[in-house]
Amino acid sequence: MEQLRKLSCFLLCICMVCILATTAFASETMDTRTLAMVNKPGVVLVQTLWTADITWHEFSFGSDFEQDLAAAIEELIRSETIPNTEEAMYSAMVQLMIENMGYYAFVTGNAQTETASTAAVGTGFIVTPDGYMLTNAHVVQTDEEELYMQFAMSALEEYAVSGANEFDAEMRRNGYAMSQEEWDGIANAFYSILAQGMDINNLQTTYSCYMGNVTPGSDVSAKGILLDLRKVGEPIPGKDVAVLKLDKTNLPTVTIGDDTALRTGDKVYAMGYPAVATLSEALNVTQAIQEPTLTQGILSAKKEMAGGWSILQTDAAIHGGNSGGPLFNEAGEVIGINTFGMID
């Protein structure tokens, strides 16, 4: 407990990029291969898994829906807004359904419940041999609205797609082929109706990490190890840092460095698990999560956020999944946490 208290107090002093100072003197420069070999074992993939019981309610449409559609299309033809052709009438009907489906939908009273899960992945790095590690706060937590939408997408997508496919098949039987844009509109309309009547219960959150095994020829089986969340800050614009604990000893660690000596143009290295290079269906995921990705860049600038937090701007390539991973100086020491990238 005393060790945790000291670590927590220490974290209160760091900025968003985790300016963790241990020495004011420059350390010896490492070649890139040595930097990678030394630090890869202490950099892990972090996964946050949310599981909940999702209840969604079946719906139907009022009997006046079809009548109102017919009346609206008739008025469009009468006003010469659309030509008097089957193609134009079907196209107008699809658009009217997309725009008005939610207004005519009502709950039938039947409901279905199933267990669903959604996850977020990022990177963490071990700072003590007994298992304390750091990552971004936004890797281990999210706001309720965003989490609700993730569950809705995870649990209801299948039903929205099924409803859109059935509607598409019916239109084809009537001689009309919907465009991809129209199909997307119908699927989104079904999805929106389902999501509005969805309930989430029994929410549970677990944290786990996947440790890299970078010894050539060794076993690359990937098994998640449960983590305990000890302290968490706030995502941007807050202190986007979290502390987790792995229940093991004699773990590989990274070395904490000092960012104060850094100058614009100095080389820096980002290490982590970008989703595009880790979780792609084209890759052997079991093997890919065993070795973090290393990218190189320079310190582009030292800047401040609007809230006063100091940040290091770098051109080292990072993508979704790098969040929470370490940024190293040329001595292989951690001088920041990779937190966010700019999107054009």
XYZ file of N, CA and C in Angstrom, residues 155-285:
393
model
N -24.277 -5.141 -30.556
C -25.393 -6.061 -30.341
C -26.453 -6.000 -31.431
N -26.651 -4.841 -32.045
C -27.804 -4.648 -32.917
C -27.465 -4.641 -34.402
N -26.185 -4.606 -34.730
C -25.812 -4.530 -36.136
C -26.389 -5.708 -36.925
N -26.316 -6.900 -36.340
C -26.813 -8.088 -37.037
C -28.280 -7.953 -37.400
N -29.077 -7.427 -36.463
C -30.512 -7.308 -36.706
C -30.821 -6.204 -37.713
N -30.068 -5.108 -37.666
C -30.259 -4.026 -38.628
C -29.915 -4.493 -40.037
N -28.826 -5.236 -40.155
C -28.415 -5.761 -41.459
C -29.445 -6.758 -41.977
N -29.944 -7.611 -41.078
C -30.947 -8.600 -41.482
C -32.211 -7.911 -41.978
N -32.660 -6.864 -41.252
C -33.857 -6.141 -41.672
C -33.669 -5.473 -43.013
N -32.492 -4.886 -43.234
C -32.225 -4.222 -44.507
C -32.155 -5.233 -45.643
N -31.578 -6.403 -45.385
C -31.491 -7.430 -46.426
C -32.872 -7.956 -46.812
N -33.733 -8.146 -45.823
C -35.092 -8.621 -46.117
C -35.857 -7.591 -46.950
N -35.702 -6.321 -46.591
C -36.367 -5.264 -47.352
C -35.816 -5.202 -48.774
N -34.485 -5.349 -48.910
C -33.858 -5.322 -50.225
C -34.372 -6.471 -51.086
N -34.519 -7.658 -50.470
C -35.021 -8.814 -51.226
C -36.457 -8.579 -51.697
N -37.279 -7.975 -50.855
C -38.667 -7.687 -51.237
C -38.720 -6.695 -52.392
N -37.854 -5.688 -52.353
C -37.826 -4.704 -53.437
C -37.380 -5.362 -54.741
N -36.428 -6.263 -54.660
C -35.969 -6.952 -55.878
C -37.082 -7.806 -56.479
N -37.876 -8.430 -55.617
C -39.009 -9.223 -56.124
C -40.015 -8.341 -56.850
N -40.035 -7.063 -56.498
C -40.932 -6.121 -57.163
C -40.262 -5.410 -58.337
N -39.022 -5.835 -58.639
C -38.358 -5.310 -59.823
C -37.492 -4.087 -59.590
N -37.208 -3.757 -58.302
C -36.392 -2.568 -58.042
C -35.135 -2.972 -57.286
N -33.967 -2.559 -57.792
C -32.686 -2.855 -57.146
C -32.206 -1.606 -56.412
N -32.119 -1.687 -55.105
C -31.672 -0.538 -54.326
C -30.180 -0.283 -54.537
N -29.801 0.972 -54.457
C -28.389 1.337 -54.496
C -27.769 1.051 -53.127
N -26.431 1.063 -53.060
C -25.759 0.861 -51.781
C -26.116 1.965 -50.799
N -26.250 3.181 -51.295
C -26.621 4.301 -50.428
C -28.016 4.097 -49.833
N -28.943 3.583 -50.655
C -30.296 3.329 -50.147
C -30.291 2.194 -49.129
N -29.510 1.138 -49.417
C -29.415 0.027 -48.455
C -28.863 0.517 -47.130
N -27.820 1.328 -47.199
C -27.232 1.873 -45.966
C -28.251 2.688 -45.188
N -29.059 3.475 -45.904
C -30.068 4.300 -45.250
C -31.119 3.464 -44.531
N -31.577 2.383 -45.178
C -32.564 1.497 -44.549
C -31.968 0.799 -43.336
N -30.725 0.310 -43.464
C -30.069 -0.368 -42.339
C -29.898 0.583 -41.156
N -29.498 1.820 -41.428
C -29.320 2.800 -40.355
C -30.645 3.154 -39.697
N -31.709 3.183 -40.482
C -33.029 3.472 -39.920
C -33.472 2.346 -38.982
N -33.288 1.092 -39.407
C -33.596 -0.042 -38.535
C -32.747 0.019 -37.256
N -31.468 0.290 -37.452
C -30.539 0.355 -36.318
C -30.967 1.427 -35.321
N -31.357 2.593 -35.819
C -31.763 3.696 -34.946
C -32.986 3.337 -34.117
N -33.945 2.683 -34.725
C -35.159 2.286 -33.995
C -34.815 1.280 -32.904
N -33.976 0.292 -33.236
C -33.588 -0.715 -32.259
C -32.818 -0.090 -31.097
N -31.911 0.814 -31.421
C -31.067 1.419 -30.386
C -31.873 2.252 -29.405
N -32.916 2.920 -29.886
C -33.723 3.770 -29.017
C -34.468 2.963 -27.959
N -34.754 1.706 -28.244
C -35.467 0.876 -27.283
C -34.588 -0.143 -26.592
N -33.278 0.128 -26.515
C -32.335 -0.827 -25.948
C -32.047 -0.504 -24.487
N -31.944 -1.551 -23.664
C -31.582 -1.402 -22.255
C -30.285 -2.162 -21.991
N -29.415 -1.590 -21.151
C -28.147 -2.211 -20.778
C -28.157 -2.480 -19.283
N -27.910 -3.724 -18.895
C -27.888 -4.102 -17.487
C -26.676 -4.986 -17.197
N -26.346 -5.088 -15.905
C -25.268 -5.966 -15.446
C -23.949 -5.677 -16.155
N -23.584 -4.398 -16.220
C -22.341 -4.004 -16.882
C -21.131 -4.412 -16.043
N -20.172 -5.076 -16.663
C -18.940 -5.489 -15.992
C -17.744 -5.094 -16.850
N -16.677 -4.682 -16.172
C -15.464 -4.240 -16.871
C -14.270 -5.051 -16.394
N -13.496 -5.557 -17.320
C -12.262 -6.274 -16.984
C -11.114 -5.705 -17.813
N -9.918 -5.789 -17.237
C -8.717 -5.292 -17.906
C -7.724 -6.445 -18.016
N -7.068 -6.532 -19.137
C -6.080 -7.593 -19.321
C -4.963 -7.087 -20.218
N -3.849 -7.781 -20.166
C -2.736 -7.411 -21.037
C -2.183 -8.654 -21.712
N -1.549 -8.432 -22.837
C -0.888 -9.493 -23.590
C 0.584 -9.118 -23.664
N 1.408 -9.938 -23.051
C 2.836 -9.644 -22.976
C 3.562 -10.215 -24.175
N 4.417 -9.397 -24.766
C 5.175 -9.834 -25.920
C 6.198 -10.888 -25.558
N 6.400 -11.828 -26.459
C 7.430 -12.858 -26.289
C 8.368 -12.708 -27.471
N 9.470 -12.024 -27.260
C 10.306 -11.637 -28.395
C 11.569 -12.481 -28.528
N 11.571 -13.638 -27.877
C 12.715 -14.532 -28.007
C 12.540 -15.389 -29.267
N 13.426 -15.321 -30.236
C 13.262 -16.084 -31.484
C 13.069 -17.569 -31.218
N 12.084 -18.154 -31.891
C 11.842 -19.580 -31.788
C 11.055 -19.999 -30.569
N 10.660 -19.068 -29.721
C 9.938 -19.430 -28.500
C 8.441 -19.505 -28.770
N 7.707 -20.003 -27.784
C 6.263 -20.165 -27.902
C 5.606 -18.807 -28.076
N 4.720 -18.690 -29.072
C 4.054 -17.411 -29.315
C 2.566 -17.494 -28.976
N 2.181 -18.438 -28.122
C 0.782 -18.503 -27.709
C 0.433 -17.237 -26.948
N -0.759 -16.688 -27.193
C -1.165 -15.421 -26.591
C -2.270 -15.661 -25.578
N -1.997 -15.344 -24.334
C -2.995 -15.486 -23.284
C -3.073 -14.187 -22.508
N -4.288 -13.654 -22.379
C -4.476 -12.427 -21.641
C -4.282 -12.642 -20.149
N -3.633 -11.686 -19.491
C -3.404 -11.730 -18.051
C -4.213 -10.607 -17.424
N -5.034 -10.916 -16.423
C -5.913 -9.924 -15.826
C -5.113 -8.840 -15.112
N -5.626 -7.620 -15.175
C -5.016 -6.465 -14.544
C -5.980 -5.858 -13.536
N -5.415 -5.151 -12.565
C -6.210 -4.416 -11.581
C -5.992 -2.929 -11.825
N -7.079 -2.184 -12.014
C -6.983 -0.743 -12.217
C -6.812 -0.067 -10.863
N -5.677 0.614 -10.655
C -5.365 1.210 -9.363
C -5.664 2.714 -9.323
N -5.431 3.415 -10.395
C -5.669 4.852 -10.403
C -5.878 5.303 -11.841
N -6.822 6.220 -12.043
C -7.109 6.675 -13.399
C -7.393 8.167 -13.398
N -6.823 8.860 -14.368
C -7.077 10.276 -14.545
C -8.272 10.499 -15.458
N -8.265 11.598 -16.180
C -9.351 11.932 -17.093
C -8.808 12.061 -18.507
N -9.539 11.541 -19.487
C -9.112 11.737 -20.870
C -8.986 13.224 -21.196
N -8.328 13.515 -22.288
C -8.125 14.895 -22.712
C -9.453 15.663 -22.633
N -9.459 16.858 -22.005
C -8.306 17.712 -21.690
C -7.713 17.479 -20.302
N -8.032 16.368 -19.625
C -7.474 16.077 -18.311
C -6.141 15.360 -18.415
N -5.667 14.859 -17.268
C -4.425 14.076 -17.252
C -4.752 12.661 -17.712
N -4.446 12.389 -18.939
C -4.864 11.150 -19.601
C -3.903 10.011 -19.250
N -3.850 9.653 -17.963
C -2.926 8.625 -17.480
C -3.660 7.676 -16.542
N -3.351 6.396 -16.621
C -3.922 5.407 -15.711
C -2.820 4.481 -15.217
N -2.989 3.982 -13.987
C -2.054 3.034 -13.378
C -2.760 1.694 -13.210
N -2.162 0.630 -13.718
C -2.688 -0.713 -13.563
C -1.652 -1.591 -12.877
N -2.114 -2.718 -12.330
C -1.214 -3.625 -11.610
C -1.374 -5.038 -12.142
N -0.248 -5.620 -12.480
C -0.175 -7.004 -12.931
C 0.342 -7.846 -11.769
N -0.362 -8.905 -11.432
C -0.017 -9.708 -10.260
C 1.086 -10.711 -10.587
N 2.277 -10.193 -10.841
C 3.440 -11.038 -11.109
C 4.683 -10.335 -10.571
N 5.776 -11.047 -10.514
C 7.040 -10.477 -10.050
C 8.130 -10.725 -11.083
N 9.260 -10.057 -10.884
C 10.420 -10.194 -11.773
C 10.063 -9.913 -13.230
N 9.245 -8.905 -13.424
C 8.799 -8.556 -14.768
C 9.802 -7.625 -15.453
N 9.858 -7.693 -16.781
C 10.718 -6.752 -17.511
C 10.130 -5.347 -17.427
N 10.958 -4.355 -17.322
C 10.493 -2.975 -17.209
C 11.178 -2.099 -18.247
N 10.617 -0.917 -18.436
C 11.282 0.114 -19.231
C 11.983 1.070 -18.278
N 12.922 1.834 -18.796
C 13.672 2.796 -17.986
C 13.045 4.175 -18.122
N 12.824 4.829 -16.993
C 12.230 6.157 -17.001
C 13.323 7.203 -17.207
N 13.066 8.163 -18.114
C 14.060 9.168 -18.446
C 13.617 10.578 -18.106
N 14.282 11.557 -18.698
C 14.079 12.966 -18.413
C 13.866 13.715 -19.731
N 12.746 14.412 -19.847
C 12.447 15.097 -21.105
C 13.030 16.504 -21.171
N 13.549 17.020 -20.067
C 13.935 18.425 -20.025
C 15.096 18.751 -20.954
N 15.931 17.760 -21.227
C 17.091 18.002 -22.088
C 16.744 17.886 -23.574
N 15.524 17.443 -23.891
C 15.138 17.272 -25.290
C 15.061 18.619 -25.995
N 15.477 18.614 -27.261
C 15.387 19.803 -28.090
C 14.749 19.432 -29.427
N 14.117 20.407 -30.044
C 13.507 20.180 -31.353
C 14.534 19.604 -32.325
N 14.167 18.516 -32.974
C 15.065 17.833 -33.897
C 15.687 16.580 -33.330
N 15.611 16.371 -32.004
C 16.144 15.148 -31.411
C 15.345 13.933 -31.883
N 16.010 12.799 -32.036
C 15.329 11.575 -32.437
C 14.502 11.022 -31.275
N 13.320 10.513 -31.600
C 12.467 9.843 -30.613
C 11.892 8.591 -31.255
N 11.443 7.655 -30.403
C 10.935 6.372 -30.882
C 9.623 6.050 -30.163
N 8.607 5.720 -30.940
C 7.315 5.312 -30.371
C 7.192 3.798 -30.470
N 6.709 3.181 -29.398
C 6.539 1.731 -29.394
C 5.140 1.396 -28.906
N 4.498 0.458 -29.570
C 3.150 0.085 -29.158
C 2.508 -0.892 -30.113
N 1.193 -0.992 -30.014
C 0.421 -1.971 -30.780
C -0.648 -1.277 -31.622
N -0.249 -0.587 -32.693
C -1.248 0.044 -33.569
C -2.167 -1.013 -34.157
N -3.463 -0.757 -34.102
C -4.430 -1.771 -34.533
C -4.216 -2.184 -35.978
N -3.845 -1.222 -36.831
C -3.677 -1.541 -38.255
C -2.537 -2.513 -38.487
N -1.591 -2.590 -37.553
C -0.447 -3.497 -37.709
C -0.457 -4.618 -36.677
N -1.597 -4.782 -36.008
C -1.682 -5.801 -34.953
C -2.924 -6.666 -35.095
N -4.076 -6.034 -35.317
C -5.347 -6.751 -35.290
C -5.982 -6.908 -36.656
N -5.252 -6.659 -37.717
C -5.784 -6.810 -39.064
C -6.097 -8.273 -39.354
N -7.204 -8.494 -40.069
C -7.585 -9.860 -40.438
C -6.553 -10.507 -41.360
N -5.746 -9.682 -42.009
C -4.745 -10.224 -42.926
C -3.533 -10.781 -42.190
N -3.441 -10.504 -40.885
C -2.274 -10.927 -40.121
C -2.590 -12.127 -39.233
N -1.562 -12.792 -38.792
C -1.679 -13.794 -37.735
C -1.701 -13.028 -36.423
N -2.914 -12.768 -35.903
C -3.069 -11.892 -34.745
C -2.344 -12.455 -33.524
